CSV table of C-alpha atoms in Angstrom, one decimal:
chain,number,residue,atom,x,y,z
Y,291,UNK,CA,22.3,-44.8,11.8
Y,292,UNK,CA,20.3,-44.1,14.7
Y,293,UNK,CA,16.9,-45.8,13.3
Y,294,UNK,CA,14.5,-42.9,13.1
Y,295,UNK,CA,11.4,-42.6,15.4
Y,296,UNK,CA,8.7,-44.4,15.3
Y,297,UNK,CA,5.7,-41.7,14.5
Y,298,UNK,CA,7.7,-39.9,11.5
Y,299,UNK,CA,6.7,-40.1,8.6
Y,300,UNK,CA,10.0,-39.2,7.1
Y,301,UNK,CA,12.8,-38.4,8.8
Y,302,UNK,CA,15.7,-36.5,8.5
Y,303,UNK,CA,19.1,-35.9,10.3
Y,304,UNK,CA,21.9,-33.1,10.2
Y,305,UNK,CA,21.5,-33.3,5.7
Y,306,UNK,CA,24.3,-31.5,3.8
Y,307,UNK,CA,24.6,-30.4,0.5
Y,308,UNK,CA,26.3,-28.3,-1.7
Y,309,UNK,CA,26.6,-27.1,-5.4
Y,310,UNK,CA,28.3,-27.9,-7.9
Y,311,UNK,CA,29.2,-23.9,-8.1
Y,312,UNK,CA,30.5,-24.5,-4.7
Y,313,UNK,CA,27.3,-22.7,-3.7
Y,314,UNK,CA,25.9,-24.3,-0.3
Y,315,UNK,CA,22.0,-25.4,0.0
Y,316,UNK,CA,22.0,-27.9,3.1
Y,317,UNK,CA,24.2,-27.4,6.3
Y,318,UNK,CA,23.4,-29.2,8.5
Y,319,UNK,CA,19.5,-29.0,8.3
Y,320,UNK,CA,17.4,-32.0,10.9
Y,321,UNK,CA,14.0,-32.4,11.3
Y,322,UNK,CA,10.8,-35.0,11.3
Y,323,UNK,CA,7.1,-34.7,9.7
Y,324,UNK,CA,4.6,-36.8,11.8
Y,325,UNK,CA,2.1,-38.6,9.3
Y,326,UNK,CA,-0.8,-36.5,8.8
Y,327,UNK,CA,1.2,-33.6,9.0
Y,328,UNK,CA,0.8,-30.6,7.2
Y,329,UNK,CA,4.4,-28.8,7.5
Y,330,UNK,CA,5.1,-25.5,5.7
Y,331,UNK,CA,9.1,-25.3,5.0
Y,332,UNK,CA,9.1,-21.2,5.5
Y,333,UNK,CA,11.8,-19.0,4.4
Y,334,UNK,CA,13.1,-16.7,1.7
Y,335,UNK,CA,13.8,-17.4,-2.5
Y,336,UNK,CA,17.5,-19.0,-1.6
Y,337,UNK,CA,17.2,-20.0,1.5
Y,338,UNK,CA,17.0,-24.0,0.8
Y,339,UNK,CA,13.8,-24.5,0.6
Y,340,UNK,CA,13.1,-26.5,-2.4
Y,341,UNK,CA,16.7,-27.9,-2.4
Y,342,UNK,CA,15.5,-29.4,1.1
Y,343,UNK,CA,12.2,-30.6,-0.3
Y,344,UNK,CA,14.0,-32.4,-3.3
Y,345,UNK,CA,16.8,-33.9,-0.1
Y,346,UNK,CA,13.3,-35.3,1.3
Y,347,UNK,CA,11.3,-37.2,-2.0
Y,348,UNK,CA,14.3,-38.1,-3.6
Y,349,UNK,CA,14.9,-36.4,-5.8
Y,350,UNK,CA,18.5,-34.6,-5.0
Y,351,UNK,CA,20.7,-37.3,-2.9
Y,352,UNK,CA,22.7,-35.2,0.0
Y,353,UNK,CA,25.3,-35.2,0.1
Y,354,UNK,CA,26.4,-36.5,3.6
Y,355,UNK,CA,23.8,-37.5,6.0
Y,356,UNK,CA,19.9,-39.4,6.5
Y,357,UNK,CA,16.5,-39.7,4.8
Y,358,UNK,CA,14.4,-41.8,5.9
Y,359,UNK,CA,10.3,-42.7,5.1
Y,360,UNK,CA,8.2,-45.4,7.1
Y,361,UNK,CA,12.0,-46.2,9.1
Y,362,UNK,CA,13.2,-47.6,5.1
Y,363,UNK,CA,16.7,-45.4,4.2
Y,364,UNK,CA,16.5,-43.5,1.6
Y,365,UNK,CA,19.6,-41.7,1.9
Y,366,UNK,CA,21.5,-45.6,1.0
Y,367,UNK,CA,18.5,-46.5,-2.4
Y,368,UNK,CA,19.9,-46.2,-6.0
Y,369,UNK,CA,17.9,-44.2,-8.3
Y,370,UNK,CA,16.3,-47.5,-10.1
Y,371,UNK,CA,14.9,-47.7,-6.0
Y,372,UNK,CA,13.9,-44.2,-5.4
Y,373,UNK,CA,12.6,-43.4,-8.2
Y,374,UNK,CA,10.3,-46.6,-7.3
Y,375,UNK,CA,9.6,-44.8,-3.9
Y,376,UNK,CA,8.6,-41.4,-6.0
Y,377,UNK,CA,6.5,-43.1,-8.1
Y,378,UNK,CA,4.4,-44.9,-6.0
Y,379,UNK,CA,4.1,-43.7,-2.5
Y,380,UNK,CA,5.3,-39.3,-3.2
Y,381,UNK,CA,3.7,-36.8,-4.8
Y,382,UNK,CA,4.6,-33.5,-5.9
Y,383,UNK,CA,4.2,-30.0,-7.8
Y,384,UNK,CA,6.1,-28.0,-8.5
Y,385,UNK,CA,5.7,-23.6,-8.9
Y,386,UNK,CA,6.1,-23.7,-12.7
Y,387,UNK,CA,2.9,-25.7,-14.2
Y,388,UNK,CA,4.5,-28.5,-16.5
Y,389,UNK,CA,1.6,-30.9,-18.3
Y,390,UNK,CA,2.1,-33.1,-21.3
Y,391,UNK,CA,0.6,-30.8,-24.4
Y,392,UNK,CA,-0.4,-34.3,-26.3
Y,393,UNK,CA,-2.4,-35.5,-23.4
Y,394,UNK,CA,-5.9,-34.0,-22.6
Y,395,UNK,CA,-6.7,-33.1,-18.9
Y,396,UNK,CA,-7.5,-35.4,-18.0
Y,397,UNK,CA,-5.5,-38.1,-18.7
Y,398,UNK,CA,-2.6,-35.4,-17.6
Y,399,UNK,CA,-3.8,-36.0,-14.4
Y,400,UNK,CA,-3.9,-39.9,-14.6
Y,401,UNK,CA,-0.9,-40.2,-15.8
Y,402,UNK,CA,0.5,-41.5,-12.3
Y,403,UNK,CA,-2.4,-43.8,-11.9
Y,404,UNK,CA,-2.0,-45.2,-14.8
Y,405,UNK,CA,1.4,-45.4,-15.8
Y,406,UNK,CA,1.6,-47.9,-11.7
Y,407,UNK,CA,-1.1,-49.9,-14.2
Y,408,UNK,CA,-4.3,-48.8,-12.7
Y,409,UNK,CA,-7.0,-49.3,-15.5
Y,410,UNK,CA,-7.9,-46.2,-18.3
Y,411,UNK,CA,-11.5,-46.0,-16.3
Y,412,UNK,CA,-10.6,-46.6,-12.9
Y,413,UNK,CA,-7.1,-43.9,-13.4
Y,414,UNK,CA,-10.3,-41.0,-15.1
Y,415,UNK,CA,-12.1,-42.3,-12.3
Y,416,UNK,CA,-10.5,-40.5,-9.8
Y,417,UNK,CA,-8.3,-37.4,-12.1
Y,418,UNK,CA,-12.2,-36.3,-12.8
Y,419,UNK,CA,-13.1,-36.3,-8.9
Y,420,UNK,CA,-9.7,-33.8,-7.9
Y,421,UNK,CA,-10.4,-31.9,-11.4
Y,422,UNK,CA,-13.2,-31.1,-10.4
Y,423,UNK,CA,-12.7,-30.2,-6.7
Y,424,UNK,CA,-10.0,-28.2,-8.4
Y,425,UNK,CA,-13.0,-26.3,-10.1
Y,426,UNK,CA,-11.5,-27.6,-13.3
Y,427,UNK,CA,-13.5,-30.7,-15.0
Y,428,UNK,CA,-15.0,-29.0,-17.1
Y,429,UNK,CA,-11.8,-28.8,-18.8
Y,430,UNK,CA,-11.2,-32.3,-19.7
Y,431,UNK,CA,-11.2,-33.3,-22.5
Y,432,UNK,CA,-9.7,-29.6,-23.4
Y,433,UNK,CA,-5.1,-29.9,-23.9
Y,434,UNK,CA,-3.1,-27.9,-21.8
Y,435,UNK,CA,-2.2,-25.4,-24.8
Y,436,UNK,CA,-5.3,-23.8,-24.6
Y,437,UNK,CA,-5.9,-23.7,-20.2
Y,438,UNK,CA,-4.5,-20.8,-18.8
Y,439,UNK,CA,-1.8,-21.2,-16.6
Y,440,UNK,CA,-3.2,-21.0,-13.3
Y,441,UNK,CA,-5.3,-23.7,-14.8
Y,442,UNK,CA,-2.7,-25.4,-16.0
Y,443,UNK,CA,-1.8,-25.6,-12.4
Y,444,UNK,CA,-4.8,-27.3,-11.1
Y,445,UNK,CA,-4.3,-29.5,-13.0
Y,446,UNK,CA,-0.5,-30.5,-12.4
Y,447,UNK,CA,-2.3,-30.7,-8.3
Y,448,UNK,CA,-5.3,-32.4,-9.6
Y,449,UNK,CA,-2.6,-34.9,-11.1
Y,450,UNK,CA,-0.9,-35.3,-7.9
Y,451,UNK,CA,-3.0,-35.6,-4.9
Y,452,UNK,CA,-4.9,-38.6,-7.8
Y,453,UNK,CA,-3.2,-41.4,-6.6
Y,454,UNK,CA,-3.3,-40.3,-2.9
Y,455,UNK,CA,-0.5,-40.1,-2.1
Y,456,UNK,CA,1.4,-41.0,1.3
Y,457,UNK,CA,3.7,-38.0,1.4
Y,458,UNK,CA,2.2,-34.3,-0.8
Y,459,UNK,CA,6.0,-32.8,-1.5
Y,460,UNK,CA,4.6,-29.0,-3.0
Y,461,UNK,CA,6.5,-26.5,-3.6
Y,462,UNK,CA,5.3,-22.7,-3.9
Y,463,UNK,CA,2.1,-25.4,-5.5
Y,464,UNK,CA,0.2,-21.4,-6.0
Y,465,UNK,CA,2.9,-19.5,-7.4
Y,466,UNK,CA,1.7,-19.2,-10.3
Y,467,UNK,CA,-2.3,-18.7,-9.2
Y,468,UNK,CA,-4.1,-15.6,-8.8
Y,469,UNK,CA,-4.4,-14.1,-5.0
Y,470,UNK,CA,-8.4,-14.8,-5.4
Y,471,UNK,CA,-7.7,-18.1,-6.7
Y,472,UNK,CA,-4.4,-18.4,-4.2
Y,473,UNK,CA,-7.1,-19.0,-0.9
Y,474,UNK,CA,-9.3,-21.9,-2.8
Y,475,UNK,CA,-6.8,-23.7,-4.5
Y,476,UNK,CA,-4.7,-24.4,-0.3
Y,477,UNK,CA,-8.3,-24.8,1.7
Y,478,UNK,CA,-8.5,-28.0,-1.5
Y,479,UNK,CA,-5.5,-29.1,-1.1
Y,480,UNK,CA,-5.3,-29.4,3.4
Y,481,UNK,CA,-8.7,-30.4,3.4
Y,482,UNK,CA,-8.2,-33.2,1.0
Y,483,UNK,CA,-4.8,-34.2,2.8
Y,484,UNK,CA,-6.8,-34.3,6.3
Y,485,UNK,CA,-9.3,-35.8,5.2
Y,486,UNK,CA,-7.5,-38.7,3.1
Y,487,UNK,CA,-4.6,-39.0,6.0
Y,488,UNK,CA,-2.0,-37.2,3.6
Y,489,UNK,CA,1.6,-36.4,4.9
Y,490,UNK,CA,2.8,-32.3,3.0
Y,491,UNK,CA,5.4,-30.5,3.2
Y,492,UNK,CA,5.1,-27.4,1.7
Y,493,UNK,CA,7.0,-24.8,0.6
Y,494,UNK,CA,6.6,-21.2,0.4
Y,495,UNK,CA,8.2,-17.5,1.4
Y,496,UNK,CA,4.8,-16.8,2.5
Y,497,UNK,CA,2.6,-16.5,6.3
Y,498,UNK,CA,-0.4,-16.4,5.0
Y,499,UNK,CA,1.1,-19.6,3.4
Y,500,UNK,CA,1.9,-21.0,6.5
Y,501,UNK,CA,-0.7,-20.3,8.4
Y,502,UNK,CA,-2.5,-23.2,7.0
Y,503,UNK,CA,0.1,-26.0,8.0
Y,504,UNK,CA,0.6,-27.5,11.8
Y,505,UNK,CA,3.6,-27.1,11.9
Y,506,UNK,CA,6.7,-24.3,10.3
Y,507,UNK,CA,10.2,-25.1,9.7
Y,508,UNK,CA,11.4,-22.2,9.3
Y,509,UNK,CA,15.6,-21.5,6.8
Y,510,UNK,CA,17.2,-19.3,6.4
Y,511,UNK,CA,20.7,-19.7,4.2
Y,512,UNK,CA,20.4,-23.4,4.3
Y,513,UNK,CA,20.2,-23.9,7.3
Y,514,UNK,CA,17.1,-24.1,10.5
Y,515,UNK,CA,17.1,-21.2,12.0
Y,516,UNK,CA,14.3,-20.8,15.4
Y,517,UNK,CA,12.5,-17.3,13.7
Y,518,UNK,CA,12.3,-15.6,10.0
Y,519,UNK,CA,10.8,-13.2,8.5
Y,520,UNK,CA,8.2,-14.1,5.8
Y,521,UNK,CA,6.3,-11.1,3.5
Y,522,UNK,CA,2.9,-11.3,2.8
Y,523,UNK,CA,1.8,-12.4,-0.4
Y,524,UNK,CA,2.2,-10.1,-2.8
Y,525,UNK,CA,-0.7,-7.2,-4.1
Y,526,UNK,CA,-1.7,-7.7,-0.6
Y,527,UNK,CA,-3.5,-4.4,0.8
Y,528,UNK,CA,-1.7,-2.8,3.3
Y,529,UNK,CA,-3.9,-3.5,5.5
Y,530,UNK,CA,-2.9,-7.2,5.6
Y,531,UNK,CA,0.7,-7.3,6.4
Y,532,UNK,CA,3.1,-4.1,5.8
Y,533,UNK,CA,4.8,-5.8,8.7
Y,534,UNK,CA,7.2,-8.9,8.4
Y,535,UNK,CA,5.1,-12.3,10.2
Y,536,UNK,CA,7.4,-14.1,12.5
Y,537,UNK,CA,7.1,-17.6,12.0
Y,538,UNK,CA,8.9,-19.5,15.5
Y,539,UNK,CA,9.9,-23.8,14.9
């Protein structure tokens, strides 16, 4: 077992994963993520992006290989230790917004903090800061059923950022958003990450989203590749990209 480089907050070596039906998820993927870096994991749908993020975050134990976080071996942790790591140090944004329907908006955004033991008032203050930044502060007392899908996704992003995680894993975070909203939300997310020193691992099949990252790692069929062609966002004008955008590691 080789220790990771000191300047990498996340480091993975030779990750392999195969699903129960026998289909491959990852085939020998290795990478390092520097502290405070925004790393895009690019590739078409089905290339292994979500699987990689889940393995890096400890949600999905790799079948073989190593994952390190701040020089701590995640791959040797048991389920309870991995759950604690995700709760205390990681944030996660899914493509589809999932909120607790019984809680209002600010309670949903503050939930990770309150689960850590943060007082209700302090947790609400932190949650409201991010809800305001994401233009849903005026919905703070509404319940998820009263929001649009785009508003719910903004609340999910606020929920992930409110605890100031060391690493934010964002799996196609703007997928439910309208095109006009995507740029604003992504700029908010990346600006917040840089100002708070949050490392971001961002999975995307869209070249415009990947362009906001510091660096891009490309996957194809579960393998890391030198170049992959990503299509432009659906619904953009033809003049903004008939040709695919080439991304290189």
